[in-house]
Tab-separated table of C-alpha atoms in Angstrom:
chain	number	residue	atom	x	y	z
C	63	MET	CA	25.553	68.334	120.004
C	64	ALA	CA	24.994	71.381	117.833
C	65	GLU	CA	25.158	70.669	114.091
C	66	LYS	CA	25.837	72.915	111.108
C	67	SER	CA	23.830	72.572	107.894
C	68	ILE	CA	26.437	72.892	105.191
C	69	SER	CA	27.234	70.737	102.223
C	70	LEU	CA	29.259	67.526	102.538
C	71	GLU	CA	31.955	68.977	100.315
C	72	GLU	CA	32.292	71.981	102.610
C	73	ASP	CA	32.203	69.656	105.611
C	74	ARG	CA	35.095	67.585	104.335
C	75	ALA	CA	37.127	70.672	103.479
C	76	HIS	CA	36.488	72.168	106.900
C	77	TYR	CA	37.594	69.004	108.645
C	78	GLU	CA	41.114	69.335	107.230
C	79	ILE	CA	43.438	71.419	109.367
C	80	PRO	CA	43.908	74.846	107.693
C	81	SER	CA	47.313	76.107	106.596
C	82	GLU	CA	49.130	78.325	109.042
C	83	SER	CA	48.295	81.392	106.949
C	84	GLN	CA	44.615	80.491	106.929
C	85	TYR	CA	44.724	79.788	110.641
C	86	HIS	CA	46.113	83.229	111.458
C	87	ASP	CA	43.484	84.874	109.302
C	88	THR	CA	40.626	83.385	111.315
C	89	ASP	CA	41.945	82.795	114.857
C	90	VAL	CA	40.844	84.837	117.861
C	91	PHE	CA	43.683	87.435	117.660
C	92	GLY	CA	43.910	87.659	113.854
C	93	ARG	CA	46.751	89.417	112.107
C	94	GLU	CA	48.676	91.432	114.674
C	95	GLU	CA	50.888	93.588	112.441
C	96	GLY	CA	50.665	97.212	113.519
C	97	HIS	CA	49.115	96.492	116.923
C	98	ASP	CA	50.591	97.630	120.233
C	99	ILE	CA	50.121	94.285	121.983
C	100	HIS	CA	51.101	91.017	120.242
C	101	TYR	CA	49.714	87.845	121.787
C	102	LYS	CA	50.902	85.205	119.300
C	103	THR	CA	54.559	85.192	120.338
C	104	LEU	CA	55.069	81.832	122.097
C	105	SER	CA	57.327	79.101	120.714
C	106	TRP	CA	56.397	75.499	121.422
C	107	GLN	CA	59.319	75.250	123.853
C	108	LEU	CA	57.921	78.105	125.976
C	109	VAL	CA	54.417	76.559	125.791
C	110	ALA	CA	55.938	73.318	127.139
C	111	VAL	CA	57.497	75.297	129.992
C	112	LEU	CA	54.159	76.970	130.754
C	113	MET	CA	52.368	73.619	130.685
C	114	ILE	CA	54.905	72.069	133.056
C	115	ALA	CA	54.808	75.079	135.346
C	116	GLU	CA	51.047	74.936	135.821
C	117	ILE	CA	50.632	71.145	135.919
C	118	VAL	CA	53.738	69.894	137.722
C	119	SER	CA	53.166	71.746	140.967
C	120	ASN	CA	51.638	71.132	144.412
C	121	GLY	CA	49.495	68.311	143.024
C	122	MET	CA	52.504	66.015	142.864
C	123	LEU	CA	53.034	66.388	146.637
C	124	SER	CA	49.944	64.294	147.247
C	125	LEU	CA	51.061	61.376	145.051
C	126	PRO	CA	53.191	59.510	147.667
C	127	SER	CA	50.202	59.392	150.015
C	128	SER	CA	48.176	57.851	147.187
C	129	LEU	CA	50.688	55.050	146.876
C	130	ALA	CA	50.402	54.523	150.621
C	131	VAL	CA	46.699	53.746	150.170
C	132	VAL	CA	46.764	51.533	147.042
C	133	GLY	CA	50.281	50.183	147.103
C	134	LEU	CA	53.453	50.809	145.126
C	135	VAL	CA	52.735	48.883	141.931
C	136	PRO	CA	49.035	49.838	141.464
C	137	GLY	CA	49.951	53.470	142.200
C	138	ILE	CA	52.703	53.565	139.612
C	139	ILE	CA	50.493	51.843	137.011
C	140	LEU	CA	47.763	54.398	137.680
C	141	ILE	CA	50.131	57.372	137.271
C	142	VAL	CA	51.515	56.012	134.006
C	143	PHE	CA	48.049	55.143	132.649
C	144	LEU	CA	46.611	58.575	133.488
C	145	GLY	CA	49.657	60.287	131.975
C	146	THR	CA	49.288	58.269	128.754
C	147	PHE	CA	45.591	58.926	128.704
C	148	ALA	CA	46.178	62.652	129.190
C	149	LEU	CA	48.570	62.626	126.219
C	150	PHE	CA	45.811	61.048	124.068
C	151	THR	CA	43.250	63.662	125.095
C	152	SER	CA	45.860	66.372	124.551
C	153	TRP	CA	46.117	65.235	120.941
C	154	ILE	CA	42.323	65.422	120.483
C	155	LEU	CA	42.121	68.888	122.010
C	156	ILE	CA	44.988	70.173	119.869
C	157	GLN	CA	43.439	68.752	116.667
C	158	PHE	CA	40.113	70.374	117.586
C	159	LYS	CA	41.793	73.725	118.182
C	160	LEU	CA	43.664	73.600	114.903
C	161	ARG	CA	40.419	72.864	113.007
C	162	HIS	CA	38.645	75.667	114.832
C	163	PRO	CA	41.072	78.601	115.053
C	164	GLU	CA	38.353	80.851	116.476
C	165	VAL	CA	38.336	78.789	119.700
C	166	HIS	CA	40.180	80.596	122.489
C	167	ASN	CA	38.969	78.701	125.532
C	168	MET	CA	36.742	75.853	126.644
C	169	GLY	CA	33.728	78.125	126.477
C	170	ASP	CA	34.284	78.785	122.762
C	171	ALA	CA	34.623	75.030	122.173
C	172	GLY	CA	31.407	74.510	124.132
C	173	MET	CA	29.624	76.956	121.846
C	174	ILE	CA	30.614	74.940	118.779
C	175	VAL	CA	29.737	71.499	120.154
C	176	PHE	CA	26.876	72.142	122.572
C	177	GLY	CA	25.552	75.602	121.692
C	178	PRO	CA	25.051	78.701	123.927
C	179	ILE	CA	24.354	76.693	127.078
C	180	GLY	CA	27.557	74.711	126.557
C	181	ARG	CA	29.474	77.924	126.178
C	182	GLU	CA	28.275	79.320	129.496
C	183	VAL	CA	28.744	76.056	131.392
C	184	LEU	CA	32.283	75.429	130.154
C	185	SER	CA	33.267	79.125	130.590
C	186	PHE	CA	31.907	79.117	134.131
C	187	GLY	CA	33.694	75.842	134.950
C	188	THR	CA	37.002	77.195	133.582
C	189	ILE	CA	36.779	80.299	135.736
C	190	VAL	CA	35.719	78.441	138.862
C	191	PHE	CA	38.345	75.781	138.504
C	192	ALA	CA	41.057	78.395	137.790
C	193	VAL	CA	40.107	80.428	140.840
C	194	PHE	CA	40.028	77.331	143.058
C	195	ALA	CA	43.374	76.251	141.631
C	196	THR	CA	44.801	79.688	142.429
C	197	GLY	CA	43.536	79.298	145.960
C	198	GLY	CA	45.174	75.857	146.193
C	199	GLN	CA	48.534	77.348	145.145
C	200	ILE	CA	48.081	80.157	147.697
C	201	LEU	CA	47.516	77.547	150.378
C	202	ALA	CA	50.659	75.706	149.281
C	203	GLY	CA	52.536	79.022	149.611
C	204	GLN	CA	50.996	79.438	153.123
C	205	ILE	CA	52.253	76.023	154.181
C	206	SER	CA	55.708	76.829	152.776
C	207	LEU	CA	55.971	80.176	154.569
C	208	ALA	CA	54.727	78.631	157.837
C	209	ALA	CA	57.295	75.851	157.637
C	210	LEU	CA	60.127	78.292	156.907
C	211	SER	CA	59.231	80.552	159.846
C	212	ASP	CA	58.310	77.817	162.354
C	213	ASN	CA	54.663	78.940	162.350
C	214	LYS	CA	55.389	82.211	164.134
C	215	LEU	CA	52.519	84.098	162.454
C	216	CYS	CA	48.826	83.448	162.015
C	217	LEU	CA	48.263	81.262	158.948
C	218	MET	CA	45.848	83.842	157.509
C	219	LEU	CA	48.716	86.360	157.450
C	220	TYR	CA	50.934	83.932	155.565
C	221	THR	CA	48.096	83.506	153.062
C	222	GLY	CA	47.798	87.271	152.597
C	223	ILE	CA	51.572	87.668	152.248
C	224	PHE	CA	51.709	85.060	149.473
C	225	THR	CA	48.624	86.403	147.709
C	226	ILE	CA	50.274	89.780	146.978
C	227	PRO	CA	53.103	88.577	144.704
C	228	THR	CA	50.718	86.073	143.100
C	229	LEU	CA	48.553	89.006	142.038
C	230	PHE	CA	51.463	91.037	140.641
C	231	CYS	CA	52.887	88.082	138.704
C	232	ALA	CA	49.499	87.582	136.979
C	233	LEU	CA	49.322	91.162	135.651
C	234	PRO	CA	51.197	90.875	132.319
C	235	ARG	CA	48.683	90.892	129.460
C	236	THR	CA	50.462	88.240	127.356
C	237	LEU	CA	51.627	84.752	128.262
C	238	ASP	CA	55.102	85.204	126.803
C	239	GLN	CA	55.926	87.491	129.705
C	240	LEU	CA	54.748	84.849	132.192
C	241	SER	CA	56.626	82.170	130.279
C	242	LEU	CA	59.947	83.707	131.323
C	243	LEU	CA	58.919	83.510	134.947
C	244	SER	CA	57.737	79.936	134.357
C	245	ILE	CA	61.269	78.873	133.538
C	246	PHE	CA	62.206	79.601	137.149
C	247	SER	CA	59.007	77.873	138.267
C	248	VAL	CA	59.918	74.664	136.482
C	249	ILE	CA	63.481	74.732	137.758
C	250	SER	CA	62.239	75.286	141.328
C	251	ILE	CA	59.829	72.341	141.376
C	252	ILE	CA	62.450	69.985	139.870
C	253	VAL	CA	65.105	71.028	142.363
C	254	ALA	CA	62.581	70.938	145.240
C	255	GLY	CA	61.524	67.419	144.251
C	256	ILE	CA	65.176	66.250	144.073
C	257	VAL	CA	65.840	67.815	147.503
C	258	GLY	CA	62.780	66.056	148.868
C	259	MET	CA	63.947	62.690	147.475
C	260	VAL	CA	67.495	63.163	148.758
C	261	GLY	CA	66.118	64.115	152.193
C	262	ALA	CA	63.917	61.000	152.294
C	263	GLY	CA	66.777	58.783	151.136
C	264	THR	CA	69.314	60.066	153.604
C	265	GLN	CA	67.094	60.549	156.646
C	266	PHE	CA	65.016	57.366	156.428
C	267	ASN	CA	65.769	53.708	155.909
C	268	VAL	CA	63.720	51.794	153.338
C	269	SER	CA	60.356	51.435	155.052
C	270	ASN	CA	57.823	48.668	155.299
C	271	TYR	CA	56.047	49.646	152.103
C	272	ASP	CA	53.372	47.540	150.398
C	273	ILE	CA	53.630	46.318	146.810
C	274	THR	CA	49.829	46.168	146.726
C	275	LYS	CA	47.241	47.191	149.296
C	276	SER	CA	43.531	46.779	149.687
C	277	SER	CA	41.215	49.493	151.000
C	278	ASP	CA	37.539	50.460	151.032
C	279	PHE	CA	36.206	52.222	147.897
C	280	THR	CA	35.855	55.678	149.434
C	281	THR	CA	39.411	55.791	150.798
C	282	ALA	CA	40.925	54.223	147.721
C	283	PHE	CA	39.131	56.408	145.170
C	284	PHE	CA	39.721	59.576	147.203
C	285	SER	CA	43.464	58.811	147.016
C	286	ILE	CA	43.216	57.920	143.333
C	287	THR	CA	41.849	61.388	142.590
C	288	ASN	CA	45.281	62.804	143.526
C	289	PRO	CA	47.002	61.553	140.332
C	290	VAL	CA	43.892	62.433	138.342
C	291	PHE	CA	44.128	66.053	139.461
C	292	ALA	CA	47.905	66.094	139.125
C	293	TYR	CA	47.270	66.118	135.355
C	294	ALA	CA	44.470	68.747	135.548
C	295	GLY	CA	45.840	71.413	133.207
C	296	HIS	CA	44.063	70.777	129.936
C	297	PHE	CA	41.485	73.490	130.645
C	298	MET	CA	44.280	76.006	129.751
C	299	PHE	CA	45.423	74.358	126.489
C	300	PHE	CA	43.224	76.335	124.131
C	301	ILE	CA	44.314	79.636	125.724
C	302	LEU	CA	47.990	78.633	125.528
C	303	ILE	CA	47.786	77.503	121.902
C	304	SER	CA	46.007	80.717	120.974
C	305	GLU	CA	49.190	82.620	121.844
C	306	MET	CA	51.581	80.429	119.849
C	307	LYS	CA	53.483	81.669	116.813
C	308	HIS	CA	53.123	78.227	115.197
C	309	PRO	CA	50.053	76.460	116.639
C	310	THR	CA	50.760	73.315	114.561
C	311	HIS	CA	53.723	72.706	116.888
C	312	ALA	CA	51.521	72.434	119.940
C	313	MET	CA	51.702	68.633	120.103
C	314	ARG	CA	55.448	68.864	120.584
C	315	ALA	CA	54.791	70.800	123.794
C	316	ALA	CA	52.245	68.205	124.881
C	317	TRP	CA	54.738	65.365	124.326
C	318	VAL	CA	57.349	67.178	126.470
C	319	LEU	CA	54.795	67.910	129.184
C	320	GLN	CA	53.333	64.422	129.548
C	321	THR	CA	56.630	62.598	129.195
C	322	PHE	CA	58.326	64.744	131.824
C	323	ALA	CA	55.334	64.905	134.188
C	324	THR	CA	54.671	61.154	134.130
C	325	GLY	CA	58.313	60.232	134.634
C	326	PHE	CA	58.875	62.800	137.375
C	327	TYR	CA	55.670	61.809	139.162
C	328	VAL	CA	56.533	58.144	139.196
C	329	ILE	CA	60.059	58.667	140.488
C	330	PHE	CA	59.060	61.255	143.142
C	331	ALA	CA	56.063	59.301	144.426
C	332	ALA	CA	57.907	55.964	144.561
C	333	VAL	CA	61.000	57.344	146.336
C	334	LEU	CA	59.030	59.251	148.974
C	335	TYR	CA	56.723	56.324	149.656
C	336	VAL	CA	59.443	53.651	149.746
C	337	TYR	CA	61.554	55.621	152.203
C	338	VAL	CA	58.951	57.405	154.358
C	339	GLY	CA	56.435	54.542	154.317
C	340	PRO	CA	52.721	54.282	155.024
C	341	GLU	CA	52.772	57.361	157.218
C	342	VAL	CA	53.866	59.678	154.356
C	343	LYS	CA	51.864	62.917	154.511
C	344	SER	CA	50.150	65.073	151.956
C	345	PRO	CA	51.863	67.358	151.038
C	346	ALA	CA	54.839	64.960	151.058
C	347	PHE	CA	57.474	67.541	152.030
C	348	SER	CA	55.809	67.780	155.442
C	349	SER	CA	56.976	64.189	156.096
C	350	LEU	CA	60.635	65.238	156.022
C	351	PRO	CA	62.759	66.343	159.030
C	352	ILE	CA	62.392	70.043	159.601
C	353	LYS	CA	65.641	71.120	157.924
C	354	TRP	CA	64.898	69.169	154.764
C	355	GLN	CA	61.287	70.286	154.920
C	356	LYS	CA	62.327	73.932	154.982
C	357	ALA	CA	64.776	73.448	152.143
C	358	ALA	CA	62.209	71.740	149.919
C	359	TYR	CA	59.408	74.139	150.623
C	360	GLY	CA	61.673	77.158	150.268
C	361	ILE	CA	62.898	76.022	146.859
C	362	ALA	CA	59.334	75.187	145.704
C	363	ILE	CA	57.880	78.603	146.506
C	364	PRO	CA	58.532	80.120	143.036
C	365	ASN	CA	56.576	77.245	141.457
C	366	PHE	CA	53.573	77.728	143.771
C	367	LEU	CA	53.667	81.437	143.051
C	368	ILE	CA	53.841	81.245	139.256
C	369	ALA	CA	51.347	78.381	138.987
C	370	GLY	CA	48.859	80.454	140.997
C	371	SER	CA	49.505	83.424	138.771
C	372	LEU	CA	48.912	81.375	135.599
C	373	TYR	CA	45.613	80.156	136.891
C	374	SER	CA	44.279	83.603	137.850
C	375	HIS	CA	45.652	84.947	134.562
C	376	THR	CA	43.677	82.265	132.713
C	377	ALA	CA	40.406	83.126	134.479
C	378	ALA	CA	40.872	86.834	133.743
C	379	LYS	CA	42.003	86.218	130.111
C	380	LEU	CA	38.840	84.219	129.297
C	381	LEU	CA	36.588	87.089	130.360
C	382	PHE	CA	38.851	89.797	128.873
C	383	VAL	CA	38.863	88.212	125.420
C	384	ARG	CA	35.130	87.658	125.601
C	385	PHE	CA	34.543	91.324	126.501
C	386	PHE	CA	36.944	92.764	123.904
C	387	ARG	CA	37.115	90.238	121.053
C	388	ASN	CA	37.403	92.198	117.757
C	389	SER	CA	37.831	95.411	119.769
C	390	ARG	CA	40.761	97.856	119.754
C	391	HIS	CA	41.034	97.378	123.530
C	392	LEU	CA	42.320	93.840	122.942
C	393	HIS	CA	45.455	94.936	121.086
C	394	SER	CA	45.971	98.530	122.176
C	395	HIS	CA	47.173	100.231	125.365
C	396	THR	CA	43.837	101.872	126.131
C	397	PHE	CA	42.737	103.050	129.560
C	398	ILE	CA	39.598	100.901	129.363
C	399	GLY	CA	41.564	97.851	128.260
C	400	TRP	CA	44.165	98.049	131.011
C	401	GLY	CA	41.652	99.137	133.622
C	402	VAL	CA	39.374	96.119	132.943
C	403	TRP	CA	42.366	93.778	132.843
C	404	VAL	CA	43.684	94.965	136.234
C	405	VAL	CA	40.223	94.752	137.778
C	406	LEU	CA	39.739	91.204	136.516
C	407	ILE	CA	43.083	90.070	137.941
C	408	LEU	CA	42.217	91.713	141.258
C	409	ILE	CA	38.842	89.992	141.358
C	410	MET	CA	40.173	86.526	140.500
C	411	THR	CA	43.037	86.720	142.970
C	412	ALA	CA	40.893	88.207	145.751
C	413	ALA	CA	38.293	85.495	145.198
C	414	ALA	CA	40.986	82.841	145.569
C	415	PHE	CA	42.269	84.430	148.755
C	416	VAL	CA	38.771	84.687	150.315
C	417	LEU	CA	38.010	81.092	149.467
C	418	ALA	CA	41.357	79.919	150.863
C	419	VAL	CA	40.991	81.594	154.233
C	420	GLY	CA	37.242	82.075	154.555
C	421	VAL	CA	35.862	78.646	153.711
C	422	PRO	CA	36.669	76.072	156.411
C	423	ILE	CA	36.364	73.176	153.963
C	424	PHE	CA	38.275	74.825	151.101
C	425	ASN	CA	40.665	71.915	150.621
C	426	TYR	CA	37.654	69.673	150.083
C	427	LEU	CA	35.948	72.212	147.828
C	428	ILE	CA	39.032	72.020	145.595
C	429	GLY	CA	38.317	68.322	145.312
C	430	ILE	CA	34.691	69.008	144.379
C	431	ALA	CA	35.680	71.603	141.756
C	432	ALA	CA	38.290	69.225	140.328
C	433	SER	CA	35.759	66.362	140.230
C	434	LEU	CA	33.171	68.555	138.437
C	435	PHE	CA	35.505	70.161	135.930
C	436	ALA	CA	39.004	68.623	135.753
C	437	SER	CA	37.552	65.144	135.150
C	438	TRP	CA	35.907	66.539	132.017
C	439	TYR	CA	38.485	69.060	130.831
C	440	THR	CA	41.410	66.663	131.077
C	441	TYR	CA	39.612	63.460	130.043
C	442	GLY	CA	35.924	63.214	129.258
C	443	ILE	CA	35.174	66.220	127.025
C	444	ALA	CA	37.847	65.353	124.503
C	445	GLY	CA	35.688	62.437	123.409
C	446	PHE	CA	32.794	64.797	122.594
C	447	PHE	CA	35.124	66.999	120.515
C	448	TRP	CA	36.308	64.101	118.324
C	449	LEU	CA	32.816	62.689	117.903
C	450	TYR	CA	31.424	66.121	116.947
C	451	ASP	CA	34.018	66.896	114.296
C	452	THR	CA	33.771	63.416	112.775
C	453	TRP	CA	29.974	63.504	112.722
C	454	VAL	CA	29.644	66.999	111.213
C	455	TYR	CA	32.602	67.074	108.891
C	456	LYS	CA	33.104	63.437	107.812
C	457	GLY	CA	29.632	62.066	107.226
C	458	LYS	CA	27.732	61.377	110.450
C	459	MET	CA	27.065	57.791	111.544
C	460	PRO	CA	28.879	56.105	108.614
C	461	ALA	CA	31.950	58.105	109.549
C	462	TRP	CA	31.757	56.922	113.143
C	463	LYS	CA	31.389	53.302	111.987
C	464	GLU	CA	34.253	53.597	109.519
C	465	ARG	CA	36.535	54.965	112.276
C	466	TRP	CA	35.276	52.567	114.978
C	467	PRO	CA	38.580	52.349	116.960
C	468	MET	CA	38.589	56.128	117.558
C	469	THR	CA	34.858	56.149	118.046
C	470	SER	CA	35.201	53.513	120.734
C	471	LEU	CA	38.077	55.364	122.388
C	472	SER	CA	36.133	58.603	122.375
C	473	VAL	CA	33.070	56.987	123.970
C	474	ALA	CA	35.323	55.309	126.529
C	475	THR	CA	36.909	58.701	127.282
C	476	ILE	CA	33.465	60.189	127.958
C	477	ILE	CA	32.504	57.305	130.209
C	478	ILE	CA	35.788	57.509	132.197
C	479	GLY	CA	35.382	61.287	132.618
C	480	ALA	CA	31.815	60.755	133.889
C	481	PHE	CA	32.928	58.035	136.297
C	482	ILE	CA	35.756	60.185	137.721
C	483	CYS	CA	33.315	63.114	138.083
C	484	VAL	CA	30.607	61.130	139.894
C	485	ALA	CA	32.899	58.950	142.045
C	486	GLY	CA	35.092	62.002	142.862
C	487	LEU	CA	32.054	63.990	144.065
C	488	TYR	CA	30.766	61.062	146.089
C	489	THR	CA	34.052	60.363	147.891
C	490	THR	CA	34.855	64.056	148.477
C	491	ILE	CA	31.440	64.732	149.989
C	492	LYS	CA	31.856	61.703	152.268
C	493	GLU	CA	35.216	63.050	153.384
C	494	ILE	CA	33.596	66.453	154.105
C	495	VAL	CA	30.929	64.807	156.278
C	496	ALA	CA	33.633	62.803	158.116
C	497	ALA	CA	35.649	66.010	158.652
C	498	TYR	CA	32.652	67.748	160.227
C	499	ASP	CA	31.851	64.736	162.400
C	500	SER	CA	35.438	64.573	163.678
C	501	GLY	CA	35.653	68.294	164.431
C	502	GLU	CA	38.463	68.735	161.916
C	503	VAL	CA	36.791	71.731	160.237
C	504	SER	CA	38.168	75.048	161.477
C	505	GLU	CA	36.463	78.466	161.832
C	506	PRO	CA	36.396	80.849	158.846
C	507	PHE	CA	39.180	83.433	158.708
C	508	SER	CA	40.940	81.744	161.636
C	509	CYS	CA	44.604	81.085	162.306
């Protein structure tokens, strides 16, 4: 970890979270009075909505199938544990951001903790994961459109149709404009989930579900990655907090996010699994009778659309701020500023589309990207952030020993992130090999 050589008195002063006035003097966007474009406009309520819109999305549709592999009780325990763990790492990330107002994204945090190489690795990972996540939402939109139209068109056409509004929704320069759309996104996924549960409850009898279930490691862990990745939104937190009016309120948004997400995930996954049974599909809506399937997918479309837009916006925003930090193009309506912004959105969305339709194993590549990056961004890397700040600003090894409970938790967080990363890669690659052996893999750019 990179270390700064400043006095202990300065270290201890820096460790304390600055006042809001000091924060706004040194953060990435600075004082915005007199500028054309104001970024720091989000309330904590709107940040909570944005967090829910990007996290509670198509990932939850795989949770019932996870319960079908490991059983009802272990599955629920896992969802609750991961949600609680994600709340803990949210707190660490938010504290780190408040101590380092200049941090805009994971790349900036990587520069502080790991140096220039860390900056490039974490920036690259953020962009790659955001583009893959956009592609995943586009695929969810493809499935929805195909279900609504009884598969009358080539799937690649559905993908292209859904990509166009995803691109346009990502174009606003500031997140407050996307936050208004995210309100509809959150409403749509809640209502879609309720429709799915009602459909399962009215169309199926209680099935022969398992309280607990044994399985081989590869199958079990591959299913366990579903709830892990259902919480994979922390890579956006620094960018979201950077556009808050009152960044010190960020933890309120995190509490709302994790409480709602964990509760909704448990109820949705349990209801779909208990009624549909071991044959529940992923995505879960596809297990419903066609009328209920169409209703659920149709209502969920705004969520898939806005979540995809948020991800591509995030990838573009990271590069845009890096290009134009401390430049007039960041805050003014310049031709260069808007031109670069539009090009970045086009590139990110186009890349997501090409990956979604041009890579036969794209669904598995999402798993690889999530294993490589989401395991760290949501869980593992938070441990490094706490250890770094405590070492540099509180007195090195004695500070770690004095705060041994947090030190132990931070080390455990790093170990868990590493385990999820390695095991996730191993099981996903095995699934890819099995898919090729079975002939499941389709041709690129095919229907």
